[in-house]
Amino acid sequence: MDIAQLKAAQKEGWKHFAPLETVTTPSAARLVHFAGISPGARVLDVGCGTGVVAITAARLRARVDAIDLTPQLLERARENARIAKVDIEFREADAEDLPFRDGEFDIVVSQFAHMFAPRPDIAIAQMLRVLRPGGTIAFSTWPPELLVGRTMQLASRYMPPPPPGIPSPMLWGDPQIVTQRLGSAVADIVFDRDSILVPALTPQHFRMVIERSAGPIIKMIETLAVSQPERLEAYRAEFDAIVSQYMRDNLICQGYLLTRARKV
Ligand SMILES: C[S@@+](CC[C@H](N)C(=O)[O-])C[C@H]1O[C@@H](n2cnc3c(N)ncnc32)[C@H](O)[C@@H]1O
């Protein structure tokens, strides 16, 4: 599999993500506040999905552009913006090739999205390129040692390997690696942590939602169901065991990392 094939597969997988927008809605507001988005600011949301961050920012009267790889999610984002009565330019584009001029934005944000671009150095260089000097970059990512990171690493053991040299997306959840990747292009890096509490009756209910909606998982489940049903059962048992460790009172705790920095 080469990069183009990987991106085509990602685009195909992410098209079912819309039901999970309720999960990422509260953390969207958290990121918007953390990034310091204020009225009039020019904001870019990278990997906007169904628009939860972009619309939260636009409701604060920021001037927002948003891009995503997946047309079906952009359709839903436009519908969400119509319901919210906000004006946002949503475009189909790749985080690794942003269709904007250098320094166009005051703030560039990404919620659980730029982390899935396969080449982190290219994605971050693009996000910093379209940001003006003195502007803010801010993003939310899944740490490898918490629930989402652990279940993604579990899934990766059951999937075909990515093309050589493509690192795990979860490395964006490690502050040391984030600091390295931002490098000398930024100053004043700030990290914070928060969690999303997802209602679920059982780990199995939660797993069923993930299996139907989470981009990277969908294809893997389809493939295993046909070719190796016993391995699929092993995956599911391990998944449920991890989720049980994060579940209390019918709520599943998904911890995440927030990063903010100023472009120099
Ligand atoms: C977990 S979803 C998050 C969506 C949204 N930001 C939210 O918080 O609900 C990941 C998103 O990243 C998008 N994505 C993945 N790779 C991308 C890339 N290379 N360029 C742009 N978007 C990408 C997917 O299409 C999907 O919408």
PDB file of C-alpha atoms and ligand atoms in Angstrom:
ATOM      1  CA  MET A   1       0.000   0.000   0.000  1.00  0.00           C
ATOM      2  CA  ASP A   2       1.419   3.429  -0.942  1.00  0.00           C
ATOM      3  CA  ILE A   3       0.478   6.850   0.510  1.00  0.00           C
ATOM      4  CA  ALA A   4      -2.205   7.531  -2.119  1.00  0.00           C
ATOM      5  CA  GLN A   5      -3.843   4.154  -1.467  1.00  0.00           C
ATOM      6  CA  LEU A   6      -3.644   4.727   2.291  1.00  0.00           C
ATOM      7  CA  LYS A   7      -5.403   8.098   1.962  1.00  0.00           C
ATOM      8  CA  ALA A   8      -8.085   6.628  -0.304  1.00  0.00           C
ATOM      9  CA  ALA A   9      -8.702   3.930   2.329  1.00  0.00           C
ATOM     10  CA  GLN A  10      -8.803   6.548   5.117  1.00  0.00           C
ATOM     11  CA  LYS A  11     -11.325   8.632   3.166  1.00  0.00           C
ATOM     12  CA  GLU A  12     -13.500   5.562   2.688  1.00  0.00           C
ATOM     13  CA  GLY A  13     -13.292   4.617   6.398  1.00  0.00           C
ATOM     14  CA  TRP A  14     -14.023   8.064   7.818  1.00  0.00           C
ATOM     15  CA  LYS A  15     -17.253   8.507   5.871  1.00  0.00           C
ATOM     16  CA  HIS A  16     -19.195   6.720   8.656  1.00  0.00           C
ATOM     17  CA  PHE A  17     -17.955   9.010  11.462  1.00  0.00           C
ATOM     18  CA  ALA A  18     -21.024  11.313  11.745  1.00  0.00           C
ATOM     19  CA  PRO A  19     -22.735   9.440  14.657  1.00  0.00           C
ATOM     20  CA  LEU A  20     -19.636  10.091  16.801  1.00  0.00           C
ATOM     21  CA  GLU A  21     -20.064  13.873  16.492  1.00  0.00           C
ATOM     22  CA  THR A  22     -21.974  13.896  19.782  1.00  0.00           C
ATOM     23  CA  VAL A  23     -18.868  12.438  21.462  1.00  0.00           C
ATOM     24  CA  THR A  24     -16.558  15.155  20.085  1.00  0.00           C
ATOM     25  CA  THR A  25     -18.982  18.069  20.626  1.00  0.00           C
ATOM     26  CA  PRO A  26     -18.062  18.898  24.278  1.00  0.00           C
ATOM     27  CA  SER A  27     -14.323  18.635  23.603  1.00  0.00           C
ATOM     28  CA  ALA A  28     -14.793  20.957  20.600  1.00  0.00           C
ATOM     29  CA  ALA A  29     -15.817  23.757  22.962  1.00  0.00           C
ATOM     30  CA  ARG A  30     -12.863  22.903  25.222  1.00  0.00           C
ATOM     31  CA  LEU A  31     -10.443  23.271  22.282  1.00  0.00           C
ATOM     32  CA  VAL A  32     -12.037  26.511  21.071  1.00  0.00           C
ATOM     33  CA  HIS A  33     -11.547  28.092  24.524  1.00  0.00           C
ATOM     34  CA  PHE A  34      -8.062  26.611  24.959  1.00  0.00           C
ATOM     35  CA  ALA A  35      -7.019  28.078  21.566  1.00  0.00           C
ATOM     36  CA  GLY A  36      -8.245  31.527  22.657  1.00  0.00           C
ATOM     37  CA  ILE A  37     -10.632  31.930  19.708  1.00  0.00           C
ATOM     38  CA  SER A  38     -12.372  35.301  19.886  1.00  0.00           C
ATOM     39  CA  PRO A  39     -14.730  37.390  17.679  1.00  0.00           C
ATOM     40  CA  GLY A  40     -13.195  38.394  14.343  1.00  0.00           C
ATOM     41  CA  ALA A  41     -10.248  35.952  14.509  1.00  0.00           C
ATOM     42  CA  ARG A  42      -9.477  34.127  11.249  1.00  0.00           C
ATOM     43  CA  VAL A  43      -9.563  30.441  12.132  1.00  0.00           C
ATOM     44  CA  LEU A  44      -8.802  27.246  10.194  1.00  0.00           C
ATOM     45  CA  ASP A  45     -10.176  23.888  11.413  1.00  0.00           C
ATOM     46  CA  VAL A  46      -8.083  21.052   9.932  1.00  0.00           C
ATOM     47  CA  GLY A  47      -9.916  17.705   9.630  1.00  0.00           C
ATOM     48  CA  CYS A  48     -13.203  19.335  10.617  1.00  0.00           C
ATOM     49  CA  GLY A  49     -15.341  16.201  10.218  1.00  0.00           C
ATOM     50  CA  THR A  50     -18.968  17.239  10.727  1.00  0.00           C
ATOM     51  CA  GLY A  51     -17.847  20.731  11.800  1.00  0.00           C
ATOM     52  CA  VAL A  52     -18.104  20.604  15.601  1.00  0.00           C
ATOM     53  CA  VAL A  53     -15.025  22.789  16.255  1.00  0.00           C
ATOM     54  CA  ALA A  54     -15.593  25.083  13.262  1.00  0.00           C
ATOM     55  CA  ILE A  55     -19.216  25.764  14.225  1.00  0.00           C
ATOM     56  CA  THR A  56     -18.391  26.320  17.909  1.00  0.00           C
ATOM     57  CA  ALA A  57     -15.779  28.889  16.792  1.00  0.00           C
ATOM     58  CA  ALA A  58     -18.161  30.556  14.323  1.00  0.00           C
ATOM     59  CA  ARG A  59     -20.804  30.892  17.045  1.00  0.00           C
ATOM     60  CA  LEU A  60     -18.228  33.039  18.878  1.00  0.00           C
ATOM     61  CA  ARG A  61     -18.162  35.182  15.709  1.00  0.00           C
ATOM     62  CA  ALA A  62     -14.746  34.016  14.545  1.00  0.00           C
ATOM     63  CA  ARG A  63     -14.290  33.933  10.740  1.00  0.00           C
ATOM     64  CA  VAL A  64     -13.845  30.239  10.037  1.00  0.00           C
ATOM     65  CA  ASP A  65     -12.589  28.070   7.186  1.00  0.00           C
ATOM     66  CA  ALA A  66     -12.599  24.300   7.554  1.00  0.00           C
ATOM     67  CA  ILE A  67     -11.183  21.410   5.543  1.00  0.00           C
ATOM     68  CA  ASP A  68     -11.562  17.648   5.603  1.00  0.00           C
ATOM     69  CA  LEU A  69     -10.580  14.683   3.457  1.00  0.00           C
ATOM     70  CA  THR A  70     -14.050  13.116   3.514  1.00  0.00           C
ATOM     71  CA  PRO A  71     -16.885  14.572   1.372  1.00  0.00           C
ATOM     72  CA  GLN A  72     -19.710  12.797   3.255  1.00  0.00           C
ATOM     73  CA  LEU A  73     -18.635  14.473   6.512  1.00  0.00           C
ATOM     74  CA  LEU A  74     -18.385  17.864   4.809  1.00  0.00           C
ATOM     75  CA  GLU A  75     -21.995  17.454   3.644  1.00  0.00           C
ATOM     76  CA  ARG A  76     -23.061  16.894   7.238  1.00  0.00           C
ATOM     77  CA  ALA A  77     -20.864  19.833   8.357  1.00  0.00           C
ATOM     78  CA  ARG A  78     -22.663  22.144   5.897  1.00  0.00           C
ATOM     79  CA  GLU A  79     -26.007  20.940   7.217  1.00  0.00           C
ATOM     80  CA  ASN A  80     -24.848  21.521  10.824  1.00  0.00           C
ATOM     81  CA  ALA A  81     -23.732  25.046   9.884  1.00  0.00           C
ATOM     82  CA  ARG A  82     -27.126  25.767   8.275  1.00  0.00           C
ATOM     83  CA  ILE A  83     -28.897  24.583  11.451  1.00  0.00           C
ATOM     84  CA  ALA A  84     -26.560  26.714  13.579  1.00  0.00           C
ATOM     85  CA  LYS A  85     -27.047  29.680  11.193  1.00  0.00           C
ATOM     86  CA  VAL A  86     -23.323  30.305  10.807  1.00  0.00           C
ATOM     87  CA  ASP A  87     -21.363  30.994   7.681  1.00  0.00           C
ATOM     88  CA  ILE A  88     -18.308  28.737   7.211  1.00  0.00           C
ATOM     89  CA  GLU A  89     -16.346  27.834   4.091  1.00  0.00           C
ATOM     90  CA  PHE A  90     -16.036  24.017   4.160  1.00  0.00           C
ATOM     91  CA  ARG A  91     -13.657  22.531   1.571  1.00  0.00           C
ATOM     92  CA  GLU A  92     -12.487  19.071   0.669  1.00  0.00           C
ATOM     93  CA  ALA A  93      -8.702  19.101   1.154  1.00  0.00           C
ATOM     94  CA  ASP A  94      -5.796  17.216   2.672  1.00  0.00           C
ATOM     95  CA  ALA A  95      -4.019  18.387   5.837  1.00  0.00           C
ATOM     96  CA  GLU A  96      -0.766  17.612   3.987  1.00  0.00           C
ATOM     97  CA  ASP A  97      -1.618  20.059   1.167  1.00  0.00           C
ATOM     98  CA  LEU A  98      -3.632  22.971   2.525  1.00  0.00           C
ATOM     99  CA  PRO A  99      -5.248  25.171  -0.171  1.00  0.00           C
ATOM    100  CA  PHE A 100      -4.462  28.488   1.576  1.00  0.00           C
ATOM    101  CA  ARG A 101      -1.845  31.233   1.330  1.00  0.00           C
ATOM    102  CA  ASP A 102       1.056  31.570   3.757  1.00  0.00           C
ATOM    103  CA  GLY A 103       0.087  33.349   6.993  1.00  0.00           C
ATOM    104  CA  GLU A 104      -3.660  33.598   6.217  1.00  0.00           C
ATOM    105  CA  PHE A 105      -4.911  32.552   9.663  1.00  0.00           C
ATOM    106  CA  ASP A 106      -4.670  33.891  13.234  1.00  0.00           C
ATOM    107  CA  ILE A 107      -5.458  30.474  14.700  1.00  0.00           C
ATOM    108  CA  VAL A 108      -5.163  26.936  13.283  1.00  0.00           C
ATOM    109  CA  VAL A 109      -6.911  24.140  15.201  1.00  0.00           C
ATOM    110  CA  SER A 110      -7.443  20.411  14.789  1.00  0.00           C
ATOM    111  CA  GLN A 111      -9.455  18.046  16.961  1.00  0.00           C
ATOM    112  CA  PHE A 112      -8.432  14.360  16.760  1.00  0.00           C
ATOM    113  CA  ALA A 113      -7.767  14.862  13.034  1.00  0.00           C
ATOM    114  CA  HIS A 114      -4.361  16.139  11.824  1.00  0.00           C
ATOM    115  CA  MET A 115      -2.957  13.214  13.863  1.00  0.00           C
ATOM    116  CA  PHE A 116      -4.293  10.836  11.180  1.00  0.00           C
ATOM    117  CA  ALA A 117      -2.365  12.463   8.312  1.00  0.00           C
ATOM    118  CA  PRO A 118       0.262   9.803   7.573  1.00  0.00           C
ATOM    119  CA  ARG A 119       3.256  12.170   7.348  1.00  0.00           C
ATOM    120  CA  PRO A 120       3.350  14.257  10.565  1.00  0.00           C
ATOM    121  CA  ASP A 121       6.214  16.478   9.425  1.00  0.00           C
ATOM    122  CA  ILE A 122       4.302  17.517   6.287  1.00  0.00           C
ATOM    123  CA  ALA A 123       0.970  18.085   8.069  1.00  0.00           C
ATOM    124  CA  ILE A 124       2.513  20.244  10.802  1.00  0.00           C
ATOM    125  CA  ALA A 125       4.602  22.211   8.287  1.00  0.00           C
ATOM    126  CA  GLN A 126       1.419  22.976   6.328  1.00  0.00           C
ATOM    127  CA  MET A 127      -0.532  24.026   9.430  1.00  0.00           C
ATOM    128  CA  LEU A 128       2.310  26.341  10.485  1.00  0.00           C
ATOM    129  CA  ARG A 129       2.724  27.698   6.938  1.00  0.00           C
ATOM    130  CA  VAL A 130      -0.877  29.023   6.762  1.00  0.00           C
ATOM    131  CA  LEU A 131      -0.614  30.508  10.276  1.00  0.00           C
ATOM    132  CA  ARG A 132       0.620  34.102  10.636  1.00  0.00           C
ATOM    133  CA  PRO A 133       3.720  34.795  12.772  1.00  0.00           C
ATOM    134  CA  GLY A 134       2.488  35.308  16.340  1.00  0.00           C
ATOM    135  CA  GLY A 135      -0.623  33.196  15.598  1.00  0.00           C
ATOM    136  CA  THR A 136      -1.768  30.201  17.644  1.00  0.00           C
ATOM    137  CA  ILE A 137      -1.745  26.532  16.717  1.00  0.00           C
ATOM    138  CA  ALA A 138      -3.838  24.295  18.991  1.00  0.00           C
ATOM    139  CA  PHE A 139      -4.902  20.686  18.752  1.00  0.00           C
ATOM    140  CA  SER A 140      -6.387  17.762  20.668  1.00  0.00           C
ATOM    141  CA  THR A 141      -4.903  14.276  20.292  1.00  0.00           C
ATOM    142  CA  TRP A 142      -5.224  10.812  21.820  1.00  0.00           C
ATOM    143  CA  PRO A 143      -2.337   9.731  24.103  1.00  0.00           C
ATOM    144  CA  PRO A 144      -0.980   6.217  23.452  1.00  0.00           C
ATOM    145  CA  GLU A 145      -1.332   5.166  27.113  1.00  0.00           C
ATOM    146  CA  LEU A 146      -5.062   5.991  27.527  1.00  0.00           C
ATOM    147  CA  LEU A 147      -8.240   4.343  26.261  1.00  0.00           C
ATOM    148  CA  VAL A 148      -8.354   5.432  22.619  1.00  0.00           C
ATOM    149  CA  GLY A 149      -4.603   5.077  22.150  1.00  0.00           C
ATOM    150  CA  ARG A 150      -4.605   1.616  23.686  1.00  0.00           C
ATOM    151  CA  THR A 151      -7.538   0.386  21.579  1.00  0.00           C
ATOM    152  CA  MET A 152      -6.001   1.849  18.399  1.00  0.00           C
ATOM    153  CA  GLN A 153      -2.711   0.102  19.149  1.00  0.00           C
ATOM    154  CA  LEU A 154      -4.640  -3.113  19.772  1.00  0.00           C
ATOM    155  CA  ALA A 155      -6.419  -2.720  16.408  1.00  0.00           C
ATOM    156  CA  SER A 156      -3.129  -2.070  14.614  1.00  0.00           C
ATOM    157  CA  ARG A 157      -1.993  -5.589  15.615  1.00  0.00           C
ATOM    158  CA  TYR A 158      -4.926  -6.975  13.613  1.00  0.00           C
ATOM    159  CA  MET A 159      -4.505  -4.734  10.538  1.00  0.00           C
ATOM    160  CA  PRO A 160      -2.098  -4.879   7.605  1.00  0.00           C
ATOM    161  CA  PRO A 161       0.966  -2.715   8.383  1.00  0.00           C
ATOM    162  CA  PRO A 162       0.994   0.891   7.062  1.00  0.00           C
ATOM    163  CA  PRO A 163       3.492   1.818   4.303  1.00  0.00           C
ATOM    164  CA  PRO A 164       7.096   1.814   5.627  1.00  0.00           C
ATOM    165  CA  GLY A 165       8.073   4.881   7.644  1.00  0.00           C
ATOM    166  CA  ILE A 166       4.507   5.910   8.621  1.00  0.00           C
ATOM    167  CA  PRO A 167       4.450   6.435  12.399  1.00  0.00           C
ATOM    168  CA  SER A 168       1.507   5.655  14.681  1.00  0.00           C
ATOM    169  CA  PRO A 169      -0.985   8.577  14.860  1.00  0.00           C
ATOM    170  CA  MET A 170      -0.964   8.137  18.641  1.00  0.00           C
ATOM    171  CA  LEU A 171       2.559   9.587  18.870  1.00  0.00           C
ATOM    172  CA  TRP A 172       0.765  12.959  18.561  1.00  0.00           C
ATOM    173  CA  GLY A 173      -0.499  12.234  22.081  1.00  0.00           C
ATOM    174  CA  ASP A 174       3.016  12.217  23.564  1.00  0.00           C
ATOM    175  CA  PRO A 175       4.098  15.718  24.753  1.00  0.00           C
ATOM    176  CA  GLN A 176       7.790  14.982  24.122  1.00  0.00           C
ATOM    177  CA  ILE A 177       7.160  14.011  20.520  1.00  0.00           C
ATOM    178  CA  VAL A 178       4.761  16.929  19.989  1.00  0.00           C
ATOM    179  CA  THR A 179       7.479  19.300  21.276  1.00  0.00           C
ATOM    180  CA  GLN A 180      10.003  17.743  18.886  1.00  0.00           C
ATOM    181  CA  ARG A 181       7.646  17.971  15.916  1.00  0.00           C
ATOM    182  CA  LEU A 182       6.727  21.613  16.561  1.00  0.00           C
ATOM    183  CA  GLY A 183      10.456  22.319  16.878  1.00  0.00           C
ATOM    184  CA  SER A 184      11.854  25.837  16.700  1.00  0.00           C
ATOM    185  CA  ALA A 185       8.913  27.100  14.604  1.00  0.00           C
ATOM    186  CA  VAL A 186       6.963  27.806  17.803  1.00  0.00           C
ATOM    187  CA  ALA A 187       7.350  29.210  21.324  1.00  0.00           C
ATOM    188  CA  ASP A 188       5.324  29.038  24.541  1.00  0.00           C
ATOM    189  CA  ILE A 189       4.101  25.454  24.208  1.00  0.00           C
ATOM    190  CA  VAL A 190       1.341  24.661  26.712  1.00  0.00           C
ATOM    191  CA  PHE A 191      -0.082  21.190  27.368  1.00  0.00           C
ATOM    192  CA  ASP A 192      -3.292  20.346  29.155  1.00  0.00           C
ATOM    193  CA  ARG A 193      -5.389  17.226  29.617  1.00  0.00           C
ATOM    194  CA  ASP A 194      -9.095  16.578  29.743  1.00  0.00           C
ATOM    195  CA  SER A 195     -11.527  13.719  29.187  1.00  0.00           C
ATOM    196  CA  ILE A 196     -14.710  12.992  27.312  1.00  0.00           C
ATOM    197  CA  LEU A 197     -17.293  10.912  29.192  1.00  0.00           C
ATOM    198  CA  VAL A 198     -19.188   8.701  26.757  1.00  0.00           C
ATOM    199  CA  PRO A 199     -22.452   7.120  27.960  1.00  0.00           C
ATOM    200  CA  ALA A 200     -22.640   3.355  27.366  1.00  0.00           C
ATOM    201  CA  LEU A 201     -24.583   0.495  28.942  1.00  0.00           C
ATOM    202  CA  THR A 202     -21.715  -1.987  28.533  1.00  0.00           C
ATOM    203  CA  PRO A 203     -18.271  -2.119  26.885  1.00  0.00           C
ATOM    204  CA  GLN A 204     -19.970  -4.194  24.157  1.00  0.00           C
ATOM    205  CA  HIS A 205     -22.444  -1.377  23.375  1.00  0.00           C
ATOM    206  CA  PHE A 206     -19.538   1.050  23.116  1.00  0.00           C
ATOM    207  CA  ARG A 207     -17.626  -1.372  20.883  1.00  0.00           C
ATOM    208  CA  MET A 208     -20.558  -1.699  18.514  1.00  0.00           C
ATOM    209  CA  VAL A 209     -20.682   2.074  18.020  1.00  0.00           C
ATOM    210  CA  ILE A 210     -16.921   2.190  17.401  1.00  0.00           C
ATOM    211  CA  GLU A 211     -17.046  -0.739  14.965  1.00  0.00           C
ATOM    212  CA  ARG A 212     -19.697   1.066  12.891  1.00  0.00           C
ATOM    213  CA  SER A 213     -18.309   4.597  12.999  1.00  0.00           C
ATOM    214  CA  ALA A 214     -14.561   4.865  13.685  1.00  0.00           C
ATOM    215  CA  GLY A 215     -12.690   5.244  10.398  1.00  0.00           C
ATOM    216  CA  PRO A 216      -9.616   3.050  10.928  1.00  0.00           C
ATOM    217  CA  ILE A 217     -11.591   0.177  12.546  1.00  0.00           C
ATOM    218  CA  ILE A 218     -14.422  -0.403  10.058  1.00  0.00           C
ATOM    219  CA  LYS A 219     -12.431  -2.074   7.294  1.00  0.00           C
ATOM    220  CA  MET A 220     -10.482  -4.215   9.749  1.00  0.00           C
ATOM    221  CA  ILE A 221     -13.711  -5.624  11.220  1.00  0.00           C
ATOM    222  CA  GLU A 222     -15.110  -6.368   7.743  1.00  0.00           C
ATOM    223  CA  THR A 223     -11.923  -8.146   6.692  1.00  0.00           C
ATOM    224  CA  LEU A 224     -11.546 -10.228   9.865  1.00  0.00           C
ATOM    225  CA  ALA A 225     -15.242 -11.192   9.874  1.00  0.00           C
ATOM    226  CA  VAL A 226     -14.786 -12.832   6.472  1.00  0.00           C
ATOM    227  CA  SER A 227     -11.249 -14.216   6.650  1.00  0.00           C
ATOM    228  CA  GLN A 228     -10.451 -14.862  10.333  1.00  0.00           C
ATOM    229  CA  PRO A 229     -13.555 -14.876  12.553  1.00  0.00           C
ATOM    230  CA  GLU A 230     -11.652 -16.431  15.480  1.00  0.00           C
ATOM    231  CA  ARG A 231      -9.113 -13.558  15.437  1.00  0.00           C
ATOM    232  CA  LEU A 232     -12.016 -11.102  15.363  1.00  0.00           C
ATOM    233  CA  GLU A 233     -13.362 -12.676  18.552  1.00  0.00           C
ATOM    234  CA  ALA A 234      -9.908 -12.393  20.154  1.00  0.00           C
ATOM    235  CA  TYR A 235      -9.722  -8.699  19.170  1.00  0.00           C
ATOM    236  CA  ARG A 236     -13.196  -8.050  20.586  1.00  0.00           C
ATOM    237  CA  ALA A 237     -12.379  -9.756  23.896  1.00  0.00           C
ATOM    238  CA  GLU A 238      -9.201  -7.663  24.282  1.00  0.00           C
ATOM    239  CA  PHE A 239     -11.058  -4.473  23.314  1.00  0.00           C
ATOM    240  CA  ASP A 240     -13.788  -5.071  25.906  1.00  0.00           C
ATOM    241  CA  ALA A 241     -11.193  -5.812  28.583  1.00  0.00           C
ATOM    242  CA  ILE A 242      -9.428  -2.481  27.941  1.00  0.00           C
ATOM    243  CA  VAL A 243     -12.694  -0.503  27.875  1.00  0.00           C
ATOM    244  CA  SER A 244     -13.829  -2.069  31.179  1.00  0.00           C
ATOM    245  CA  GLN A 245     -10.856  -0.404  32.874  1.00  0.00           C
ATOM    246  CA  TYR A 246     -12.177   3.048  31.867  1.00  0.00           C
ATOM    247  CA  MET A 247     -15.879   2.487  32.603  1.00  0.00           C
ATOM    248  CA  ARG A 248     -17.755   3.596  35.704  1.00  0.00           C
ATOM    249  CA  ASP A 249     -21.428   4.333  36.277  1.00  0.00           C
ATOM    250  CA  ASN A 250     -22.258   3.742  32.596  1.00  0.00           C
ATOM    251  CA  LEU A 251     -19.695   6.332  31.479  1.00  0.00           C
ATOM    252  CA  ILE A 252     -16.517   5.601  29.549  1.00  0.00           C
ATOM    253  CA  CYS A 253     -13.661   7.998  30.143  1.00  0.00           C
ATOM    254  CA  GLN A 254     -11.667   8.957  27.042  1.00  0.00           C
ATOM    255  CA  GLY A 255      -8.695  11.043  28.183  1.00  0.00           C
ATOM    256  CA  TYR A 256      -6.987  13.347  25.687  1.00  0.00           C
ATOM    257  CA  LEU A 257      -4.091  15.780  25.384  1.00  0.00           C
ATOM    258  CA  LEU A 258      -4.450  19.450  24.398  1.00  0.00           C
ATOM    259  CA  THR A 259      -1.481  21.325  22.888  1.00  0.00           C
ATOM    260  CA  ARG A 260      -1.183  25.043  22.214  1.00  0.00           C
ATOM    261  CA  ALA A 261       1.788  27.051  20.884  1.00  0.00           C
ATOM    262  CA  ARG A 262       2.617  30.421  19.321  1.00  0.00           C
ATOM    263  CA  LYS A 263       4.257  30.586  15.904  1.00  0.00           C
ATOM    264  CA  VAL A 264       7.476  32.608  16.068  1.00  0.00           C
TER     265      VAL A 264
HETATM  266  C1  LIG B   1     -11.784  11.479  14.545  1.00  0.00           C
HETATM  267  S1  LIG B   1     -12.398  12.404  13.183  1.00  0.00           S
HETATM  268  C2  LIG B   1     -12.497  14.025  13.942  1.00  0.00           C
HETATM  269  C3  LIG B   1     -13.437  14.958  13.225  1.00  0.00           C
HETATM  270  C4  LIG B   1     -13.699  16.285  13.926  1.00  0.00           C
HETATM  271  N1  LIG B   1     -12.502  17.101  14.020  1.00  0.00           N
HETATM  272  C5  LIG B   1     -14.299  16.069  15.284  1.00  0.00           C
HETATM  273  O1  LIG B   1     -13.632  16.392  16.267  1.00  0.00           O
HETATM  274  O2  LIG B   1     -15.427  15.565  15.352  1.00  0.00           O
HETATM  275  C6  LIG B   1     -10.970  12.504  12.132  1.00  0.00           C
HETATM  276  C7  LIG B   1     -11.187  13.381  10.929  1.00  0.00           C
HETATM  277  O3  LIG B   1      -9.944  13.593  10.265  1.00  0.00           O
HETATM  278  C8  LIG B   1     -10.183  13.597   8.876  1.00  0.00           C
HETATM  279  N2  LIG B   1      -8.897  13.324   8.206  1.00  0.00           N
HETATM  280  C9  LIG B   1      -8.141  12.201   8.278  1.00  0.00           C
HETATM  281  N3  LIG B   1      -7.017  12.342   7.555  1.00  0.00           N
HETATM  282  C10 LIG B   1      -7.070  13.596   7.017  1.00  0.00           C
HETATM  283  C11 LIG B   1      -6.187  14.343   6.157  1.00  0.00           C
HETATM  284  N4  LIG B   1      -5.041  13.828   5.712  1.00  0.00           N
HETATM  285  N5  LIG B   1      -6.565  15.592   5.803  1.00  0.00           N
HETATM  286  C12 LIG B   1      -7.737  16.126   6.229  1.00  0.00           C
HETATM  287  N6  LIG B   1      -8.589  15.468   7.044  1.00  0.00           N
HETATM  288  C13 LIG B   1      -8.260  14.225   7.430  1.00  0.00           C
HETATM  289  C14 LIG B   1     -11.241  12.534   8.686  1.00  0.00           C
HETATM  290  O4  LIG B   1     -11.910  12.631   7.458  1.00  0.00           O
HETATM  291  C15 LIG B   1     -12.139  12.797   9.882  1.00  0.00           C
HETATM  292  O5  LIG B   1     -13.118  13.751   9.593  1.00  0.00           O
END
